[in-house]
Amino acid sequence: MSNYLKNIAVVGAGGNSGRFMVEALLKTGKHTITARTALTAPQRQDALVITLGGMAPKETQTALVEAAVEAGVGWILPNEWSPDTANEELVKDVVVFGSKPAAREEIRRIGGEGTRYIAVSTGFWYEWSLAIPGAFGFDLG
């Protein structure tokens, strides 16, 4: 028995965030990664990591959560990747963070006792964000 999650499905494994997460997980030699692009149930996975674009439709994550719960995935890392959105004042001030607490509640509601979530508070990804074409109105090209 191990004290880590072995089989991990990643939605967005080739994206701006997901590719670095997958690379880091694989370097440990402890994880088997499955890149997910479809909303089908991720079979025999310990965890589902969701890395969608910030403006992805809410329904996309909902469908992924439902499929993961149906498949018996024990842990979901929702498309959180932001400052601490448990801070209600912060969520009120920054519109794009509004969906984050609702996603965690959705996992609790749909998953019940069998599925838990891990919300990763990253802080503001300043350097990372500047490298995205068109981010914050900067053209670094």
PDB file of C-alpha atoms in Angstrom:
ATOM      1  CA  MET A   1       0.000   0.000   0.000  1.00  0.00           C
ATOM      2  CA  SER A   2       1.292   3.477  -0.873  1.00  0.00           C
ATOM      3  CA  ASN A   3       0.643   6.904   0.584  1.00  0.00           C
ATOM      4  CA  TYR A   4       0.240   8.610  -2.785  1.00  0.00           C
ATOM      5  CA  LEU A   5      -2.158   8.547  -5.709  1.00  0.00           C
ATOM      6  CA  LYS A   6      -0.818   6.284  -8.458  1.00  0.00           C
ATOM      7  CA  ASN A   7      -3.259   6.436 -11.372  1.00  0.00           C
ATOM      8  CA  ILE A   8      -4.020  10.020 -12.316  1.00  0.00           C
ATOM      9  CA  ALA A   9      -6.158  11.254 -15.199  1.00  0.00           C
ATOM     10  CA  VAL A  10      -5.393  14.787 -16.369  1.00  0.00           C
ATOM     11  CA  VAL A  11      -7.731  16.893 -18.490  1.00  0.00           C
ATOM     12  CA  GLY A  12      -5.648  19.472 -20.319  1.00  0.00           C
ATOM     13  CA  ALA A  13      -2.414  17.485 -20.061  1.00  0.00           C
ATOM     14  CA  GLY A  14      -0.939  19.371 -23.008  1.00  0.00           C
ATOM     15  CA  GLY A  15      -2.122  22.828 -21.984  1.00  0.00           C
ATOM     16  CA  ASN A  16      -0.475  25.848 -20.365  1.00  0.00           C
ATOM     17  CA  SER A  17      -0.678  24.354 -16.860  1.00  0.00           C
ATOM     18  CA  GLY A  18      -1.342  20.666 -17.357  1.00  0.00           C
ATOM     19  CA  ARG A  19       1.818  19.911 -19.302  1.00  0.00           C
ATOM     20  CA  PHE A  20       4.016  21.084 -16.431  1.00  0.00           C
ATOM     21  CA  MET A  21       1.994  19.137 -13.879  1.00  0.00           C
ATOM     22  CA  VAL A  22       2.211  15.961 -15.956  1.00  0.00           C
ATOM     23  CA  GLU A  23       5.945  16.413 -16.458  1.00  0.00           C
ATOM     24  CA  ALA A  24       6.505  16.846 -12.702  1.00  0.00           C
ATOM     25  CA  LEU A  25       4.334  13.835 -11.820  1.00  0.00           C
ATOM     26  CA  LEU A  26       6.092  11.602 -14.331  1.00  0.00           C
ATOM     27  CA  LYS A  27       9.532  12.636 -13.063  1.00  0.00           C
ATOM     28  CA  THR A  28       8.740  11.083  -9.689  1.00  0.00           C
ATOM     29  CA  GLY A  29       8.351   7.651 -11.263  1.00  0.00           C
ATOM     30  CA  LYS A  30       5.416   6.972  -8.929  1.00  0.00           C
ATOM     31  CA  HIS A  31       2.450   7.863 -11.130  1.00  0.00           C
ATOM     32  CA  THR A  32       0.711   6.525 -14.192  1.00  0.00           C
ATOM     33  CA  ILE A  33      -0.798   9.434 -16.093  1.00  0.00           C
ATOM     34  CA  THR A  34      -3.744   9.215 -18.479  1.00  0.00           C
ATOM     35  CA  ALA A  35      -4.337  12.281 -20.625  1.00  0.00           C
ATOM     36  CA  ARG A  36      -8.071  12.896 -20.953  1.00  0.00           C
ATOM     37  CA  THR A  37      -9.727  14.842 -23.725  1.00  0.00           C
ATOM     38  CA  ALA A  38     -13.213  13.309 -23.667  1.00  0.00           C
ATOM     39  CA  LEU A  39     -15.923  13.541 -21.037  1.00  0.00           C
ATOM     40  CA  THR A  40     -16.121   9.775 -20.647  1.00  0.00           C
ATOM     41  CA  ALA A  41     -15.690   8.146 -17.268  1.00  0.00           C
ATOM     42  CA  PRO A  42     -11.975   7.850 -16.354  1.00  0.00           C
ATOM     43  CA  GLN A  43     -11.782   4.141 -15.488  1.00  0.00           C
ATOM     44  CA  ARG A  44      -9.447   2.828 -12.755  1.00  0.00           C
ATOM     45  CA  GLN A  45      -8.134   6.237 -11.761  1.00  0.00           C
ATOM     46  CA  ASP A  46      -7.288   7.372  -8.242  1.00  0.00           C
ATOM     47  CA  ALA A  47      -7.562  11.043  -9.113  1.00  0.00           C
ATOM     48  CA  LEU A  48      -8.761  13.415 -11.807  1.00  0.00           C
ATOM     49  CA  VAL A  49      -6.871  16.679 -12.347  1.00  0.00           C
ATOM     50  CA  ILE A  50      -8.842  19.284 -14.294  1.00  0.00           C
ATOM     51  CA  THR A  51      -6.852  22.022 -16.038  1.00  0.00           C
ATOM     52  CA  LEU A  52      -9.235  23.914 -18.290  1.00  0.00           C
ATOM     53  CA  GLY A  53      -8.892  27.411 -19.701  1.00  0.00           C
ATOM     54  CA  GLY A  54     -10.190  30.101 -17.358  1.00  0.00           C
ATOM     55  CA  MET A  55     -13.195  30.805 -19.568  1.00  0.00           C
ATOM     56  CA  ALA A  56     -14.195  27.175 -20.190  1.00  0.00           C
ATOM     57  CA  PRO A  57     -17.957  26.660 -19.841  1.00  0.00           C
ATOM     58  CA  LYS A  58     -19.038  25.545 -16.352  1.00  0.00           C
ATOM     59  CA  GLU A  59     -20.829  22.590 -17.928  1.00  0.00           C
ATOM     60  CA  THR A  60     -17.496  21.120 -19.021  1.00  0.00           C
ATOM     61  CA  GLN A  61     -16.216  20.730 -15.478  1.00  0.00           C
ATOM     62  CA  THR A  62     -19.631  19.519 -14.295  1.00  0.00           C
ATOM     63  CA  ALA A  63     -19.597  16.749 -16.925  1.00  0.00           C
ATOM     64  CA  LEU A  64     -16.053  15.770 -15.909  1.00  0.00           C
ATOM     65  CA  VAL A  65     -17.012  15.621 -12.226  1.00  0.00           C
ATOM     66  CA  GLU A  66     -20.091  13.516 -12.975  1.00  0.00           C
ATOM     67  CA  ALA A  67     -18.055  11.095 -15.113  1.00  0.00           C
ATOM     68  CA  ALA A  68     -15.356  10.809 -12.427  1.00  0.00           C
ATOM     69  CA  VAL A  69     -17.885  10.135  -9.670  1.00  0.00           C
ATOM     70  CA  GLU A  70     -19.622   7.548 -11.851  1.00  0.00           C
ATOM     71  CA  ALA A  71     -16.265   5.814 -12.395  1.00  0.00           C
ATOM     72  CA  GLY A  72     -15.450   5.800  -8.675  1.00  0.00           C
ATOM     73  CA  VAL A  73     -12.566   8.294  -8.787  1.00  0.00           C
ATOM     74  CA  GLY A  74     -11.725   9.102  -5.175  1.00  0.00           C
ATOM     75  CA  TRP A  75     -10.071  12.500  -5.594  1.00  0.00           C
ATOM     76  CA  ILE A  76     -10.784  15.423  -7.921  1.00  0.00           C
ATOM     77  CA  LEU A  77      -8.574  18.474  -8.319  1.00  0.00           C
ATOM     78  CA  PRO A  78     -11.030  20.963  -9.836  1.00  0.00           C
ATOM     79  CA  ASN A  79     -10.096  23.784 -12.171  1.00  0.00           C
ATOM     80  CA  GLU A  80      -9.161  25.874  -9.126  1.00  0.00           C
ATOM     81  CA  TRP A  81      -5.532  26.992  -9.768  1.00  0.00           C
ATOM     82  CA  SER A  82      -5.937  30.463  -8.275  1.00  0.00           C
ATOM     83  CA  PRO A  83      -5.482  32.422  -5.056  1.00  0.00           C
ATOM     84  CA  ASP A  84      -7.397  31.264  -1.983  1.00  0.00           C
ATOM     85  CA  THR A  85     -10.997  31.289  -3.160  1.00  0.00           C
ATOM     86  CA  ALA A  86     -12.203  30.208   0.255  1.00  0.00           C
ATOM     87  CA  ASN A  87     -11.722  33.918   0.974  1.00  0.00           C
ATOM     88  CA  GLU A  88     -15.213  35.253   0.234  1.00  0.00           C
ATOM     89  CA  GLU A  89     -14.070  38.869  -0.069  1.00  0.00           C
ATOM     90  CA  LEU A  90     -11.523  37.941  -2.732  1.00  0.00           C
ATOM     91  CA  VAL A  91     -14.148  35.992  -4.677  1.00  0.00           C
ATOM     92  CA  LYS A  92     -16.482  39.011  -4.577  1.00  0.00           C
ATOM     93  CA  ASP A  93     -13.734  41.317  -5.863  1.00  0.00           C
ATOM     94  CA  VAL A  94     -12.457  39.152  -8.738  1.00  0.00           C
ATOM     95  CA  VAL A  95     -15.234  38.004 -11.069  1.00  0.00           C
ATOM     96  CA  VAL A  96     -13.331  35.079 -12.632  1.00  0.00           C
ATOM     97  CA  PHE A  97     -12.967  33.456  -9.181  1.00  0.00           C
ATOM     98  CA  GLY A  98     -16.745  33.283  -8.669  1.00  0.00           C
ATOM     99  CA  SER A  99     -17.081  29.778 -10.083  1.00  0.00           C
ATOM    100  CA  LYS A 100     -14.378  28.254  -7.864  1.00  0.00           C
ATOM    101  CA  PRO A 101     -16.334  27.795  -4.587  1.00  0.00           C
ATOM    102  CA  ALA A 102     -19.332  26.514  -6.553  1.00  0.00           C
ATOM    103  CA  ALA A 103     -17.142  23.841  -8.180  1.00  0.00           C
ATOM    104  CA  ARG A 104     -16.005  22.549  -4.798  1.00  0.00           C
ATOM    105  CA  GLU A 105     -19.599  22.454  -3.570  1.00  0.00           C
ATOM    106  CA  GLU A 106     -20.607  20.600  -6.732  1.00  0.00           C
ATOM    107  CA  ILE A 107     -18.002  17.896  -6.056  1.00  0.00           C
ATOM    108  CA  ARG A 108     -19.305  17.522  -2.478  1.00  0.00           C
ATOM    109  CA  ARG A 109     -22.911  17.335  -3.701  1.00  0.00           C
ATOM    110  CA  ILE A 110     -22.371  14.951  -6.625  1.00  0.00           C
ATOM    111  CA  GLY A 111     -19.618  12.847  -5.062  1.00  0.00           C
ATOM    112  CA  GLY A 112     -21.040  12.488  -1.583  1.00  0.00           C
ATOM    113  CA  GLU A 113     -18.767  10.605   0.808  1.00  0.00           C
ATOM    114  CA  GLY A 114     -16.983   8.669  -1.937  1.00  0.00           C
ATOM    115  CA  THR A 115     -15.286  11.553  -3.737  1.00  0.00           C
ATOM    116  CA  ARG A 116     -13.167  14.288  -2.209  1.00  0.00           C
ATOM    117  CA  TYR A 117     -11.485  17.314  -3.718  1.00  0.00           C
ATOM    118  CA  ILE A 118      -8.139  19.018  -3.430  1.00  0.00           C
ATOM    119  CA  ALA A 119      -8.240  22.747  -4.171  1.00  0.00           C
ATOM    120  CA  VAL A 120      -4.803  24.114  -4.982  1.00  0.00           C
ATOM    121  CA  SER A 121      -4.231  27.744  -3.994  1.00  0.00           C
ATOM    122  CA  THR A 122      -1.448  29.006  -6.206  1.00  0.00           C
ATOM    123  CA  GLY A 123      -1.349  32.705  -5.526  1.00  0.00           C
ATOM    124  CA  PHE A 124      -1.231  34.959  -8.558  1.00  0.00           C
ATOM    125  CA  TRP A 125       0.718  33.330 -11.385  1.00  0.00           C
ATOM    126  CA  TYR A 126       2.298  36.587 -12.501  1.00  0.00           C
ATOM    127  CA  GLU A 127       5.316  35.298 -14.447  1.00  0.00           C
ATOM    128  CA  TRP A 128       3.356  32.401 -15.911  1.00  0.00           C
ATOM    129  CA  SER A 129       0.458  34.639 -16.945  1.00  0.00           C
ATOM    130  CA  LEU A 130       2.684  37.134 -18.730  1.00  0.00           C
ATOM    131  CA  ALA A 131       3.934  34.385 -21.039  1.00  0.00           C
ATOM    132  CA  ILE A 132       0.422  33.788 -22.434  1.00  0.00           C
ATOM    133  CA  PRO A 133      -0.138  35.768 -25.648  1.00  0.00           C
ATOM    134  CA  GLY A 134      -2.535  38.625 -24.995  1.00  0.00           C
ATOM    135  CA  ALA A 135      -2.627  38.167 -21.200  1.00  0.00           C
ATOM    136  CA  PHE A 136      -3.247  41.397 -19.304  1.00  0.00           C
ATOM    137  CA  GLY A 137      -3.026  43.360 -22.539  1.00  0.00           C
ATOM    138  CA  PHE A 138       0.707  42.740 -22.986  1.00  0.00           C
ATOM    139  CA  ASP A 139       2.167  41.570 -26.265  1.00  0.00           C
ATOM    140  CA  LEU A 140       5.580  40.180 -25.381  1.00  0.00           C
ATOM    141  CA  GLY A 141       6.264  38.998 -28.940  1.00  0.00           C
TER     142      GLY A 141
END
